[in-house]
mmCIF file of C-alpha atoms in Angstrom:
data_model
loop_
_atom_site.group_PDB
_atom_site.id
_atom_site.type_symbol
_atom_site.label_atom_id
_atom_site.label_comp_id
_atom_site.label_asym_id
_atom_site.label_seq_id
_atom_site.Cartn_x
_atom_site.Cartn_y
_atom_site.Cartn_z
ATOM 1 C CA GLN A 1 -1.137 -0.835 15.125
ATOM 2 C CA LYS A 2 -2.202 -1.014 11.817
ATOM 3 C CA GLU A 3 0.211 -2.674 9.049
ATOM 4 C CA VAL A 4 -0.053 0.585 6.993
ATOM 5 C CA GLU A 5 0.000 4.001 8.704
ATOM 6 C CA GLN A 6 -0.207 7.037 7.069
ATOM 7 C CA ASP A 7 -0.059 10.838 8.281
ATOM 8 C CA PRO A 8 -3.809 11.915 7.622
ATOM 9 C CA GLY A 9 -3.034 15.356 7.315
ATOM 10 C CA PRO A 10 -4.686 17.736 6.010
ATOM 11 C CA LEU A 11 -1.648 19.232 4.134
ATOM 12 C CA SER A 12 -2.172 22.657 2.450
ATOM 13 C CA VAL A 13 0.579 23.996 -0.131
ATOM 14 C CA PRO A 14 0.679 26.824 -2.745
ATOM 15 C CA GLU A 15 0.181 25.645 -6.159
ATOM 16 C CA GLY A 16 3.657 24.550 -7.806
ATOM 17 C CA ALA A 17 4.934 23.318 -4.686
ATOM 18 C CA ILE A 18 6.418 20.210 -4.627
ATOM 19 C CA VAL A 19 4.476 17.871 -2.222
ATOM 20 C CA SER A 20 5.412 14.490 -0.285
ATOM 21 C CA LEU A 21 3.255 11.764 0.880
ATOM 22 C CA ASN A 22 4.256 9.409 3.023
ATOM 23 C CA CYS A 23 3.387 5.863 4.439
ATOM 24 C CA THR A 24 5.197 3.241 6.553
ATOM 25 C CA TYR A 25 4.296 -0.287 6.684
ATOM 26 C CA SER A 26 4.995 -3.581 9.111
ATOM 27 C CA ASN A 27 4.131 -6.638 7.189
ATOM 28 C CA SER A 28 7.029 -8.027 5.143
ATOM 29 C CA ALA A 29 5.098 -10.096 3.273
ATOM 30 C CA PHE A 30 4.327 -6.934 1.526
ATOM 31 C CA GLN A 31 5.164 -6.988 -2.359
ATOM 32 C CA TYR A 32 3.341 -4.326 -3.962
ATOM 33 C CA PHE A 33 2.678 -0.703 -3.395
ATOM 34 C CA MET A 34 -0.160 1.353 -4.393
ATOM 35 C CA TRP A 35 -1.019 5.170 -4.650
ATOM 36 C CA TYR A 36 -4.780 5.785 -5.366
ATOM 37 C CA ARG A 37 -6.033 9.361 -5.532
ATOM 38 C CA GLN A 38 -10.089 9.987 -4.446
ATOM 39 C CA TYR A 39 -12.107 13.383 -5.183
ATOM 40 C CA SER A 40 -14.386 14.125 -3.077
ATOM 41 C CA ARG A 41 -17.014 12.173 -3.156
ATOM 42 C CA LYS A 42 -15.934 9.605 -5.592
ATOM 43 C CA GLY A 43 -13.799 6.145 -5.900
ATOM 44 C CA PRO A 44 -10.557 5.976 -5.403
ATOM 45 C CA GLU A 45 -8.428 6.000 -8.488
ATOM 46 C CA LEU A 46 -5.037 4.294 -9.312
ATOM 47 C CA LEU A 47 -2.478 6.795 -9.542
ATOM 48 C CA MET A 48 0.903 4.839 -9.422
ATOM 49 C CA TYR A 49 2.244 1.374 -8.383
ATOM 50 C CA THR A 50 5.649 0.113 -7.293
ATOM 51 C CA TYR A 51 6.532 -3.674 -7.064
ATOM 52 C CA SER A 52 9.230 -4.365 -4.140
ATOM 53 C CA SER A 53 11.945 -1.506 -3.996
ATOM 54 C CA GLY A 54 12.473 1.224 -6.288
ATOM 55 C CA ASN A 55 11.538 4.310 -7.537
ATOM 56 C CA LYS A 56 8.656 4.850 -10.470
ATOM 57 C CA GLU A 57 7.799 8.214 -12.592
ATOM 58 C CA ASP A 58 5.026 9.271 -14.634
ATOM 59 C CA GLY A 59 4.877 12.718 -15.344
ATOM 60 C CA ARG A 60 4.858 15.037 -12.276
ATOM 61 C CA PHE A 61 4.539 11.891 -9.869
ATOM 62 C CA THR A 62 7.128 10.003 -8.345
ATOM 63 C CA ALA A 63 6.900 6.463 -6.520
ATOM 64 C CA GLN A 64 9.365 5.146 -4.299
ATOM 65 C CA VAL A 65 9.405 2.291 -1.804
ATOM 66 C CA ASP A 66 12.359 1.466 0.608
ATOM 67 C CA LYS A 67 11.795 -2.014 1.921
ATOM 68 C CA SER A 68 14.802 -1.771 3.990
ATOM 69 C CA SER A 69 13.099 1.252 6.271
ATOM 70 C CA LYS A 70 9.200 -0.238 5.342
ATOM 71 C CA TYR A 71 8.951 3.366 3.936
ATOM 72 C CA ILE A 72 6.365 4.549 1.054
ATOM 73 C CA SER A 73 6.442 7.632 -0.429
ATOM 74 C CA LEU A 74 4.647 10.096 -3.389
ATOM 75 C CA PHE A 75 5.866 13.124 -5.052
ATOM 76 C CA ILE A 76 3.897 15.628 -6.958
ATOM 77 C CA ARG A 77 5.999 17.781 -8.525
ATOM 78 C CA ASP A 78 4.780 21.546 -9.682
ATOM 79 C CA SER A 79 1.679 21.014 -7.721
ATOM 80 C CA GLN A 80 -1.596 22.023 -9.088
ATOM 81 C CA PRO A 81 -5.341 23.014 -7.468
ATOM 82 C CA SER A 82 -6.734 19.975 -9.458
ATOM 83 C CA ASP A 83 -4.298 17.870 -7.332
ATOM 84 C CA SER A 84 -6.326 18.595 -4.273
ATOM 85 C CA ALA A 85 -7.638 15.186 -3.358
ATOM 86 C CA THR A 86 -7.404 12.818 -0.714
ATOM 87 C CA TYR A 87 -4.474 10.225 -1.388
ATOM 88 C CA LEU A 88 -4.108 6.909 -0.100
ATOM 89 C CA CYS A 89 -1.372 4.602 0.280
ATOM 90 C CA ALA A 90 -1.873 0.669 -0.328
ATOM 91 C CA ALA A 91 0.231 -2.400 0.248
ATOM 92 C CA GLY A 92 -0.491 -6.168 -0.778
ATOM 93 C CA GLY A 93 0.893 -9.890 -1.727
ATOM 94 C CA THR A 94 0.137 -11.855 -4.973
ATOM 95 C CA SER A 95 -3.380 -11.428 -4.593
ATOM 96 C CA TYR A 96 -3.631 -7.865 -6.617
ATOM 97 C CA GLY A 97 -6.927 -6.634 -5.013
ATOM 98 C CA LYS A 98 -6.358 -7.725 -1.707
ATOM 99 C CA LEU A 99 -4.756 -4.468 -0.035
ATOM 100 C CA THR A 100 -4.520 -2.939 2.850
ATOM 101 C CA PHE A 101 -4.670 0.526 3.201
ATOM 102 C CA GLY A 102 -3.448 3.488 4.848
ATOM 103 C CA GLN A 103 -5.805 6.097 6.696
ATOM 104 C CA GLY A 104 -5.223 8.475 3.414
ATOM 105 C CA THR A 105 -3.738 12.094 3.609
ATOM 106 C CA ILE A 106 -5.849 14.958 2.587
ATOM 107 C CA LEU A 107 -4.178 17.538 0.296
ATOM 108 C CA THR A 108 -5.220 20.717 -0.744
ATOM 109 C CA VAL A 109 -3.492 22.830 -3.300
ATOM 110 C CA HIS A 110 -4.471 26.694 -2.989
ATOM 111 C CA PRO A 111 -4.143 29.011 -6.238
ATOM 112 C CA ASN B 1 -15.139 4.152 -12.529
ATOM 113 C CA ALA B 2 -15.953 3.165 -15.768
ATOM 114 C CA GLY B 3 -16.903 -0.605 -16.208
ATOM 115 C CA VAL B 4 -18.008 -0.721 -12.311
ATOM 116 C CA THR B 5 -21.781 0.072 -11.229
ATOM 117 C CA GLN B 6 -22.934 -0.021 -7.946
ATOM 118 C CA THR B 7 -26.679 -0.063 -6.368
ATOM 119 C CA PRO B 8 -27.769 1.834 -5.141
ATOM 120 C CA LYS B 9 -26.055 5.206 -4.614
ATOM 121 C CA PHE B 10 -27.282 6.038 -1.255
ATOM 122 C CA GLN B 11 -29.176 3.914 1.446
ATOM 123 C CA VAL B 12 -30.728 4.651 4.817
ATOM 124 C CA LEU B 13 -31.620 1.665 6.988
ATOM 125 C CA LYS B 14 -33.411 1.409 10.452
ATOM 126 C CA THR B 15 -31.350 -0.773 12.852
ATOM 127 C CA GLY B 16 -31.994 -4.770 11.856
ATOM 128 C CA GLN B 17 -33.461 -4.245 8.676
ATOM 129 C CA SER B 18 -31.484 -5.956 5.550
ATOM 130 C CA MET B 19 -30.360 -4.760 2.575
ATOM 131 C CA THR B 20 -28.045 -6.070 -0.680
ATOM 132 C CA LEU B 21 -25.545 -4.159 -2.127
ATOM 133 C CA GLN B 22 -24.964 -4.933 -5.511
ATOM 134 C CA CYS B 23 -21.660 -4.333 -8.076
ATOM 135 C CA ALA B 24 -21.633 -5.475 -11.560
ATOM 136 C CA GLN B 25 -18.007 -5.136 -13.745
ATOM 137 C CA ASP B 26 -18.098 -5.115 -17.481
ATOM 138 C CA MET B 27 -14.395 -6.020 -18.002
ATOM 139 C CA ASN B 28 -14.589 -9.552 -17.940
ATOM 140 C CA HIS B 29 -12.237 -9.571 -14.910
ATOM 141 C CA ASN B 30 -12.103 -12.437 -12.301
ATOM 142 C CA SER B 31 -11.257 -10.871 -8.905
ATOM 143 C CA MET B 32 -14.159 -8.714 -7.490
ATOM 144 C CA TYR B 33 -14.041 -7.088 -3.434
ATOM 145 C CA TRP B 34 -15.706 -5.502 -1.045
ATOM 146 C CA TYR B 35 -14.155 -2.500 0.875
ATOM 147 C CA ARG B 36 -15.953 -0.243 3.350
ATOM 148 C CA GLN B 37 -14.170 3.185 3.897
ATOM 149 C CA ASP B 38 -14.527 4.786 7.290
ATOM 150 C CA PRO B 39 -12.960 8.099 8.972
ATOM 151 C CA GLY B 40 -9.751 7.729 9.815
ATOM 152 C CA MET B 41 -9.726 3.847 9.198
ATOM 153 C CA GLY B 42 -8.860 4.086 5.351
ATOM 154 C CA LEU B 43 -10.820 1.281 3.267
ATOM 155 C CA ARG B 44 -10.908 -2.260 4.716
ATOM 156 C CA LEU B 45 -11.531 -5.153 2.730
ATOM 157 C CA ILE B 46 -14.652 -6.910 3.671
ATOM 158 C CA TYR B 47 -14.841 -9.736 1.377
ATOM 159 C CA TYR B 48 -13.533 -10.670 -1.824
ATOM 160 C CA SER B 49 -13.917 -13.492 -4.685
ATOM 161 C CA ALA B 50 -10.908 -14.462 -6.615
ATOM 162 C CA SER B 51 -13.294 -16.301 -9.474
ATOM 163 C CA GLU B 52 -16.550 -16.984 -10.177
ATOM 164 C CA GLY B 53 -17.910 -19.420 -7.548
ATOM 165 C CA THR B 54 -15.012 -18.723 -4.419
ATOM 166 C CA THR B 55 -15.550 -16.331 -1.576
ATOM 167 C CA ASP B 56 -13.269 -15.374 1.216
ATOM 168 C CA LYS B 57 -13.325 -13.032 4.092
ATOM 169 C CA GLY B 58 -11.270 -10.321 4.293
ATOM 170 C CA GLU B 59 -10.506 -8.074 7.603
ATOM 171 C CA VAL B 60 -14.059 -7.097 8.609
ATOM 172 C CA PRO B 61 -16.393 -9.942 7.395
ATOM 173 C CA ASN B 62 -18.709 -9.762 10.927
ATOM 174 C CA GLY B 63 -22.396 -8.540 9.690
ATOM 175 C CA TYR B 64 -22.116 -9.725 6.108
ATOM 176 C CA ASN B 65 -22.587 -11.905 3.433
ATOM 177 C CA VAL B 66 -21.660 -12.495 -0.622
ATOM 178 C CA SER B 67 -22.522 -14.039 -3.486
ATOM 179 C CA ARG B 68 -20.866 -14.300 -6.271
ATOM 180 C CA LEU B 69 -23.361 -14.271 -8.727
ATOM 181 C CA ASN B 70 -21.671 -14.742 -11.906
ATOM 182 C CA LYS B 71 -18.609 -13.199 -13.255
ATOM 183 C CA ARG B 72 -19.834 -10.081 -13.848
ATOM 184 C CA GLU B 73 -21.778 -9.711 -10.250
ATOM 185 C CA PHE B 74 -20.445 -9.664 -6.966
ATOM 186 C CA SER B 75 -23.503 -8.943 -4.142
ATOM 187 C CA LEU B 76 -22.569 -7.891 -0.313
ATOM 188 C CA ARG B 77 -25.750 -8.468 2.164
ATOM 189 C CA LEU B 78 -26.389 -7.272 5.341
ATOM 190 C CA GLU B 79 -29.297 -9.485 7.188
ATOM 191 C CA SER B 80 -29.754 -7.296 10.443
ATOM 192 C CA ALA B 81 -28.069 -3.586 10.047
ATOM 193 C CA ALA B 82 -26.306 -2.109 12.901
ATOM 194 C CA PRO B 83 -25.262 1.696 13.542
ATOM 195 C CA SER B 84 -21.793 0.488 13.138
ATOM 196 C CA GLN B 85 -22.281 -0.610 9.465
ATOM 197 C CA THR B 86 -22.961 2.993 8.747
ATOM 198 C CA SER B 87 -20.074 3.442 6.291
ATOM 199 C CA VAL B 88 -19.214 4.155 2.260
ATOM 200 C CA TYR B 89 -18.822 0.735 0.517
ATOM 201 C CA PHE B 90 -16.718 0.416 -2.787
ATOM 202 C CA CYS B 91 -16.675 -2.447 -4.991
ATOM 203 C CA LEU B 92 -13.187 -2.989 -6.318
ATOM 204 C CA ILE B 93 -12.590 -5.168 -9.401
ATOM 205 C CA ALA B 94 -9.053 -6.749 -10.091
ATOM 206 C CA GLY B 95 -7.460 -8.268 -13.373
ATOM 207 C CA VAL B 96 -4.299 -9.799 -14.046
ATOM 208 C CA LEU B 97 -1.924 -6.602 -14.067
ATOM 209 C CA TYR B 98 -0.888 -4.443 -11.095
ATOM 210 C CA ASN B 99 -2.385 -1.672 -13.053
ATOM 211 C CA GLU B 100 -6.108 -3.290 -13.712
ATOM 212 C CA GLN B 101 -7.497 -2.276 -10.659
ATOM 213 C CA PHE B 102 -10.922 -0.506 -10.598
ATOM 214 C CA PHE B 103 -12.868 0.996 -7.815
ATOM 215 C CA GLY B 104 -16.900 1.337 -8.467
ATOM 216 C CA PRO B 105 -18.732 4.693 -7.271
ATOM 217 C CA GLY B 106 -19.551 3.717 -3.974
ATOM 218 C CA THR B 107 -22.636 3.358 -2.159
ATOM 219 C CA ARG B 108 -23.155 5.483 1.233
ATOM 220 C CA LEU B 109 -25.484 3.620 3.684
ATOM 221 C CA THR B 110 -26.383 5.217 6.577
ATOM 222 C CA VAL B 111 -28.083 3.066 9.441
ATOM 223 C CA LEU B 112 -29.848 4.546 12.464
#
């Protein structure tokens, strides 16, 4: 079993929908949690990060971490076609670049 | 991917050939990482260098070697390429803050 599990989808939604992306993890030592967006044939780019449990909001994006259930979520409000990409969750400890990634979820937002 | 360069962008090798992937940064961050990305597997850490002069193994180091040439450059070497090393390789640069993480554009490697 991978330490970070993510449903690969694919997920297809209409423009304007609320998107919910989810991951679970098994390693209690993970302290911070990241979401990356990756467009086709590009490198991942950091979208959101959260330290420990709680919520973090940035524009249309909200990241949630529930350490008691080991659950990581990303919500996208008012989704746009430009949000179509692969979304990767990741978790790590004190070494910021030493991360364990989920498999990635392919999201398509159609007009 | 500004500030992180990877060369080459594409490479096709035959089994048993060797090659070196290069990563360079101009952001003056200490930590550099090599990941590989395979369908259904996500990104997996191969090797990393927390600072100039140090390197450590990640999750999947077998078949690879690394060199931290200086603070700017971190190379990944395949001594004898195998088809299982067909993948997309990404370099990650990390600073001292959680949001200081930058991936390079990637190198697409095919081993025949």
